[in-house]
Amino acid sequence: VIKKSPSTKTPALLEMRSSWQSTLLLAVCCAAVVLLSKYDSASSTARRHLGTDHPGISPPNFATATVSNSNLGGLCGLSCKTDQSNYDTATGACAYTDTSDPKCDQGAAHEMYFQGLGSTQSGNQVDLRVTNLTEYTPWDSNQNGLSGAWGQISILANHPSEFLFEFVDTVTGELVTLDEFGFTFLDLDTTSTGYEEMVTITQGQLDPNNPYEFYDNGQLVRAPPASSKIVVTGSGTNGNGEQTYSFRSSVRDTGGGNLSSFLDPTTSSPTTSPGGGQQLMQQQAVRLNFKDTSSFVVKLGAVWPGHDTYADFANVAVHPNTHMNQKGDPVTLGANLFPPGVGHNIQFGVTGNLIASPTQAAATHTTATLAAAPSHRAPTGKVDSSFPPDAPPPSSPRLASLLLLTSIATASGASADGTAARSTPMASKLAKANYDVACPPQWLPVIL
């Protein structure tokens, strides 16, 4: 009797064993995929799925946040808005008084930090850090921070500044790259002394297919409605020659456009009183749309008509030299004098979806955006985490399932004839945590 060596298996036997292994592997993988989907579905109910409960402006919102630091420009507590006249119309400068109570720490980081802004759809807790990239001149820095459901920056008219907005992971301090989100600037109106509120941003930072939107009876629309109180231009450039979008107010402040709720911009039947009501609120709001970034730079200010930066009234003949006061009466400026000092609060809110992105393309885009900023800072915290930004925590059942799938797929690479393991398409796919496996439909009832 001649016995065959174990290493001399017939091709038919090898093919049968390979087929049996592939079938078993596919069944196990499909079961694990279902487990993963069930885990994701169950865990998602405990997360804040931002942007799915309400259209337009929806959580996250600043009403759930706290300001852990408010020291933009290192000027916390300083105010030009006091009982005394601290603004000099001959020089256009303020003599600031520290009115903070209790006294703030001007030695703290020169930033405004909103903690607990919300969480992404992938479960990352998110903060927002705001820093000024150019000289910042407040009207009353005590007004910086929160204003109900909105964030707020106080500025002195005629002194626009560039600000860097960064989304930060609450736990790690790393920048959180988001697939998409909206950022709405609200209550854009003209001051009682004639300065127009302005929001300017380079076009390359926005979603090229849908860079900005306006509110019209609660609906987001691409073109400015006929009733909009905002004038938009896209023909300008910044100091680097990059094309910009600029959004400017066109009507005076009547006190009626101050929003207090996320429902104000999204209601389909807006009120018209007092002072224009919710209808005016929608007419004075614009939403900027972003993709694949963790930060953006925007220029904010209240500027003189026909200007987009500081106007030197003392040494240059500025035109126009008249403006309409709060009562609607024309006022002519004195020779070589600045208009009366006035401040304006820039209000903003995070809108739409916050979806954390693990893609390398998004990370590259974020790095490029920061590098293009006039005075960028390196991200804080670790930058070499062993898990991708959207990875589950080390103790999660999802990660355990992914590791199981990866080990099974790798083990399946061993050939049926006992030779060295080989790489398979399925092993490579699962090793990258991509568990989009094609399960035969007839297996699903059994697995479920």
XYZ file of C-alpha atoms in Angstrom:
448
model
C 0.000 0.000 0.000
C 1.429 3.310 -1.050
C 0.584 6.209 1.303
C 0.585 9.733 -0.060
C 2.632 12.388 1.701
C 0.578 15.181 3.362
C 2.354 17.670 1.109
C 1.142 15.949 -2.067
C -2.585 16.707 -1.884
C -4.530 16.440 -5.099
C -5.618 19.623 -6.920
C -9.265 18.653 -6.385
C -8.740 18.369 -2.634
C -6.895 21.683 -2.545
C -9.672 23.386 -4.482
C -12.323 21.870 -2.173
C -10.481 23.043 0.951
C -9.913 26.537 -0.492
C -13.601 26.814 -1.425
C -14.654 25.650 2.063
C -12.347 28.192 3.717
C -13.595 31.032 1.519
C -17.236 30.183 2.250
C -16.641 30.026 6.009
C -14.646 33.255 5.920
C -17.389 35.077 4.029
C -20.025 33.845 6.484
C -17.988 34.999 9.493
C -17.262 38.339 7.861
C -20.928 38.921 7.057
C -21.894 38.126 10.640
C -19.289 40.578 11.897
C -20.516 43.240 9.471
C -24.029 42.882 10.847
C -22.613 43.112 14.371
C -20.799 46.310 13.430
C -23.900 47.832 11.860
C -25.973 46.963 14.924
C -23.355 48.478 17.201
C -23.190 51.658 15.119
C -26.978 51.886 15.051
C -27.327 51.368 18.788
C -24.539 53.742 19.698
C -25.831 56.419 17.350
C -28.995 56.814 19.386
C -26.903 57.933 22.340
C -25.015 60.507 20.282
C -26.160 63.912 19.165
C -26.841 63.495 15.471
C -26.341 67.119 14.604
C -28.284 68.615 11.766
C -30.820 65.780 11.533
C -33.473 66.897 14.016
C -34.030 70.382 12.607
C -33.330 71.880 9.174
C -31.018 74.831 8.666
C -29.627 76.104 11.953
C -29.557 73.234 14.425
C -27.346 71.853 17.204
C -24.505 72.325 17.991
C -25.222 75.705 19.509
C -23.525 78.091 21.868
C -26.317 77.798 24.436
C -24.747 74.487 25.519
C -21.196 75.881 25.608
C -19.183 77.694 28.243
C -16.422 80.232 27.703
C -13.331 78.926 29.473
C -11.182 81.834 28.261
C -12.081 85.223 26.777
C -8.929 87.217 26.118
C -8.865 88.135 22.438
C -5.773 90.182 21.720
C -4.837 90.099 25.415
C -7.416 92.859 25.975
C -9.939 91.175 28.245
C -11.871 93.524 30.517
C -11.067 96.651 28.499
C -13.957 98.824 27.394
C -14.425 102.050 25.461
C -18.100 102.014 26.421
C -18.114 103.733 29.813
C -19.883 106.624 31.473
C -17.085 108.925 30.351
C -16.432 109.788 26.719
C -13.394 107.624 26.031
C -13.490 107.949 22.249
C -11.551 110.802 20.633
C -13.124 111.954 17.332
C -9.901 113.814 16.472
C -7.790 110.656 16.510
C -10.358 107.860 16.241
C -8.800 106.159 19.269
C -10.183 104.887 22.570
C -8.881 105.427 26.082
C -9.785 102.042 27.499
C -10.901 101.319 31.045
C -10.765 97.909 32.695
C -14.363 97.283 33.699
C -14.160 93.531 34.242
C -15.626 92.239 37.489
C -14.063 90.069 38.713
C -10.831 91.168 37.070
C -9.849 89.002 34.150
C -6.410 87.547 33.488
C -4.854 89.452 30.590
C -1.878 87.106 30.796
C -4.014 84.160 29.681
C -3.823 82.832 26.123
C -4.849 85.498 23.626
C -7.950 83.698 22.422
C -11.622 83.095 23.031
C -12.370 79.458 23.795
C -15.872 77.951 23.670
C -15.915 74.628 25.527
C -18.577 71.979 24.942
C -19.924 73.418 21.706
C -21.328 70.052 20.685
C -20.311 66.731 19.205
C -19.871 65.451 15.697
C -22.020 62.749 14.135
C -19.100 60.398 14.687
C -19.117 61.130 18.422
C -16.203 63.559 18.850
C -16.805 66.235 21.485
C -15.971 69.592 19.896
C -14.792 72.980 21.210
C -14.263 76.188 19.241
C -11.158 78.368 19.540
C -11.094 81.908 18.115
C -7.900 83.964 17.808
C -7.179 87.275 16.111
C -4.558 87.158 13.347
C -4.339 90.938 12.929
C -4.589 93.739 15.475
C -7.867 93.525 17.363
C -9.603 96.650 18.705
C -12.681 95.979 20.844
C -15.514 98.302 21.777
C -16.275 96.418 24.985
C -14.343 93.178 25.399
C -16.643 92.188 28.265
C -19.278 91.481 25.616
C -17.089 88.851 23.954
C -18.241 85.285 24.417
C -21.822 84.099 24.555
C -25.023 85.884 23.646
C -27.801 83.384 24.226
C -27.586 80.750 21.498
C -24.816 82.587 19.635
C -21.149 83.395 19.877
C -20.212 87.064 19.856
C -17.216 89.343 19.216
C -17.280 93.043 20.106
C -15.443 95.336 17.690
C -14.752 99.058 17.478
C -16.097 100.494 14.222
C -13.461 101.391 11.614
C -11.092 98.694 12.921
C -11.730 95.399 11.069
C -9.701 92.353 12.105
C -8.953 88.884 10.769
C -9.919 85.964 12.999
C -9.012 82.280 12.922
C -11.819 79.883 13.917
C -10.669 76.352 14.826
C -12.650 73.261 15.838
C -10.813 71.392 18.592
C -11.264 67.947 20.119
C -12.290 68.443 23.755
C -10.199 65.534 25.048
C -7.024 65.579 22.955
C -6.763 69.253 22.032
C -6.193 68.252 18.404
C -7.931 69.999 15.544
C -11.061 68.159 14.414
C -11.368 67.954 10.642
C -14.996 68.121 9.538
C -16.414 66.838 6.270
C -18.983 69.619 6.112
C -20.487 72.354 8.232
C -22.143 75.737 7.953
C -21.266 78.894 9.842
C -23.893 81.638 10.003
C -23.205 85.307 10.682
C -26.249 87.120 12.003
C -27.662 90.597 12.545
C -25.587 92.298 9.854
C -26.722 95.928 10.012
C -25.331 99.461 9.716
C -24.413 101.423 12.833
C -26.112 104.659 13.856
C -22.981 106.534 12.741
C -22.910 105.079 9.226
C -20.456 102.162 9.486
C -21.496 99.034 7.565
C -21.019 95.634 9.156
C -18.829 93.426 6.939
C -17.874 89.749 6.686
C -15.129 88.938 4.146
C -13.625 85.531 3.355
C -11.418 84.144 0.595
C -13.399 82.106 -1.912
C -10.996 79.161 -1.810
C -11.965 78.329 1.770
C -15.632 77.699 0.948
C -17.476 74.803 -0.662
C -16.976 75.547 -4.380
C -20.375 74.085 -5.275
C -22.324 75.962 -2.610
C -20.171 78.635 -0.961
C -22.904 80.588 0.828
C -26.661 80.748 1.371
C -29.311 83.166 2.595
C -32.514 82.674 4.578
C -35.867 83.246 2.895
C -38.954 82.377 4.947
C -36.999 79.708 6.777
C -35.457 78.148 3.663
C -31.808 78.290 2.660
C -31.421 79.768 -0.835
C -28.325 80.291 -2.957
C -29.156 83.699 -4.451
C -29.862 86.702 -2.220
C -33.653 87.154 -1.966
C -35.053 90.458 -3.140
C -35.821 91.271 0.487
C -32.263 90.580 1.719
C -30.574 93.388 3.639
C -27.111 92.082 2.748
C -25.074 93.128 -0.290
C -22.697 90.431 -1.559
C -19.751 90.989 -3.902
C -17.353 88.419 -5.301
C -14.971 90.593 -7.296
C -12.638 91.691 -4.515
C -9.210 90.352 -3.549
C -7.195 90.264 -0.344
C -3.603 91.365 0.184
C -2.335 88.124 -1.356
C -4.378 88.576 -4.525
C -6.863 85.839 -3.585
C -10.467 86.364 -4.623
C -12.898 87.076 -1.811
C -16.592 87.163 -1.055
C -17.732 90.164 0.947
C -21.084 90.490 2.713
C -22.123 93.966 3.903
C -25.119 95.433 5.648
C -27.391 97.796 3.742
C -29.830 99.082 6.401
C -29.401 100.812 9.757
C -29.759 99.014 13.057
C -33.371 99.210 14.236
C -32.951 96.883 17.193
C -35.300 94.339 15.642
C -32.813 91.911 14.123
C -31.404 90.463 17.328
C -31.976 86.711 17.256
C -32.649 84.794 20.453
C -33.412 81.281 19.198
C -32.346 78.812 16.523
C -35.955 78.915 15.336
C -35.735 82.589 14.329
C -33.839 82.033 11.038
C -35.628 78.778 10.175
C -39.284 79.537 10.796
C -41.372 79.417 7.610
C -43.831 82.006 8.953
C -41.569 84.722 10.373
C -42.999 87.506 12.483
C -42.660 91.087 11.248
C -42.684 92.921 14.576
C -41.317 94.409 16.681
C -38.819 96.240 14.506
C -39.066 93.792 11.619
C -39.228 90.680 13.819
C -38.024 87.305 12.582
C -38.372 88.418 8.977
C -35.672 91.048 9.449
C -33.537 88.528 11.329
C -33.556 86.251 8.293
C -32.875 89.140 5.924
C -29.733 90.064 7.882
C -28.169 86.577 8.083
C -25.802 84.711 5.755
C -24.486 81.164 6.043
C -21.009 80.171 4.820
C -20.540 76.525 3.803
C -17.311 74.593 4.367
C -16.015 71.133 3.467
C -13.043 69.060 4.611
C -11.480 71.503 7.035
C -10.971 72.119 10.732
C -10.535 75.880 10.536
C -11.129 79.010 8.537
C -10.025 82.649 8.498
C -12.527 85.483 8.154
C -12.291 89.275 8.261
C -14.904 90.928 10.481
C -15.610 94.584 11.050
C -17.807 97.641 10.705
C -16.334 99.790 7.925
C -17.149 103.067 6.235
C -19.156 102.923 2.960
C -16.812 102.396 0.022
C -14.011 101.113 2.264
C -13.047 97.630 3.389
C -10.399 98.654 5.908
C -9.523 101.534 8.243
C -10.524 105.006 6.987
C -8.249 107.846 8.144
C -10.764 110.666 8.507
C -8.209 112.973 10.157
C -5.780 113.074 7.217
C -7.730 111.979 4.136
C -10.841 113.447 2.538
C -13.176 110.498 3.033
C -16.234 110.108 0.818
C -19.055 109.982 1.491
C -18.792 112.518 4.297
C -22.408 112.170 5.395
C -24.455 109.422 6.979
C -27.960 108.788 8.268
C -28.409 108.768 12.019
C -30.746 106.486 13.966
C -33.694 108.788 13.238
C -32.974 108.772 9.519
C -31.706 112.351 9.422
C -28.594 113.170 7.347
C -25.490 114.114 9.322
C -22.410 115.796 7.818
C -19.058 114.931 9.345
C -16.900 117.697 10.766
C -13.709 118.536 8.887
C -10.897 116.090 9.717
C -13.028 114.444 12.384
C -14.004 110.824 12.812
C -17.650 109.879 13.258
C -18.686 109.402 16.910
C -17.248 106.238 18.394
C -19.466 103.201 18.197
C -19.100 99.477 18.617
C -20.760 96.500 17.040
C -21.239 92.917 18.166
C -20.559 90.328 15.469
C -22.816 87.323 16.175
C -22.339 83.837 14.757
C -23.551 80.276 15.062
C -22.451 76.846 13.851
C -25.038 75.393 11.501
C -25.805 72.294 9.488
C -23.905 69.038 10.005
C -20.663 68.459 11.868
C -19.276 65.190 10.494
C -15.794 64.158 11.622
C -13.622 63.097 8.720
C -10.809 60.517 8.899
C -9.674 61.178 5.346
C -6.120 62.170 4.569
C -7.392 64.576 1.918
C -9.276 66.517 4.567
C -6.228 66.658 6.818
C -4.123 67.929 3.929
C -6.703 70.608 3.162
C -6.694 71.730 6.799
C -2.913 72.032 6.845
C -2.991 74.101 3.668
C -5.652 76.417 5.107
C -3.642 77.074 8.249
C -0.446 77.587 6.283
C -2.190 80.252 4.205
C -3.293 82.190 7.299
C -1.407 85.470 7.910
C -0.147 84.305 11.309
C -0.994 80.667 11.838
C -0.122 78.498 14.816
C 0.657 74.795 14.856
C -2.153 72.528 16.110
C -1.959 71.718 19.803
C -1.909 68.241 21.280
C -0.693 65.007 19.752
C -0.505 64.697 15.987
C 0.595 61.067 15.737
C -2.308 59.188 17.308
C -2.295 55.450 16.659
C -5.977 55.635 15.695
C -7.425 57.648 12.801
C -9.564 60.688 13.777
C -12.788 58.721 13.329
C -11.557 55.517 14.994
C -13.483 53.933 17.862
C -11.954 53.985 21.366
C -9.626 51.075 22.220
C -12.230 49.380 24.452
C -15.176 49.563 22.055
C -16.875 46.433 20.674
C -16.630 47.978 17.233
C -12.835 47.989 17.434
C -12.833 44.415 18.778
C -14.930 43.337 15.801
C -12.635 45.147 13.387
C -9.585 43.466 14.901
C -11.347 40.089 14.673
C -12.179 40.676 11.021
C -8.641 41.768 10.280
C -7.098 38.719 11.969
C -9.515 36.358 10.189
C -8.791 37.949 6.846
C -5.061 37.792 7.460
C -5.240 34.164 8.578
C -7.214 33.272 5.476
C -4.202 34.328 3.463
C -2.476 30.994 4.241
C -2.585 28.831 1.156
C -4.394 25.475 1.236
C -1.178 23.570 0.514
C 0.546 24.875 3.651
C 2.831 27.417 1.942
C 3.496 30.910 3.308
C 0.568 33.267 3.868
C -0.360 35.491 0.972
C -2.136 38.842 0.862
C -5.728 38.703 -0.340
C -7.990 41.508 -1.530
C -10.345 40.842 1.380
C -7.479 40.891 3.878
C -6.247 44.210 2.533
C -9.739 45.676 2.554
C -10.544 44.610 6.109
C -7.100 45.596 7.350
C -8.032 49.147 6.378
C -11.217 48.892 8.484
C -13.377 48.984 5.392
C -16.034 46.407 6.192
C -18.237 46.967 3.163
C -18.454 43.227 2.436
C -20.828 41.858 -0.188
C -22.930 39.294 1.701
C -25.199 36.949 -0.281
C -28.797 38.184 0.325
C -30.023 34.680 1.216
C -27.626 34.629 4.183
C -28.920 37.775 5.851
C -32.076 36.269 7.462
C -29.939 33.542 9.021
C -27.320 36.012 10.283
C -29.917 38.462 11.594
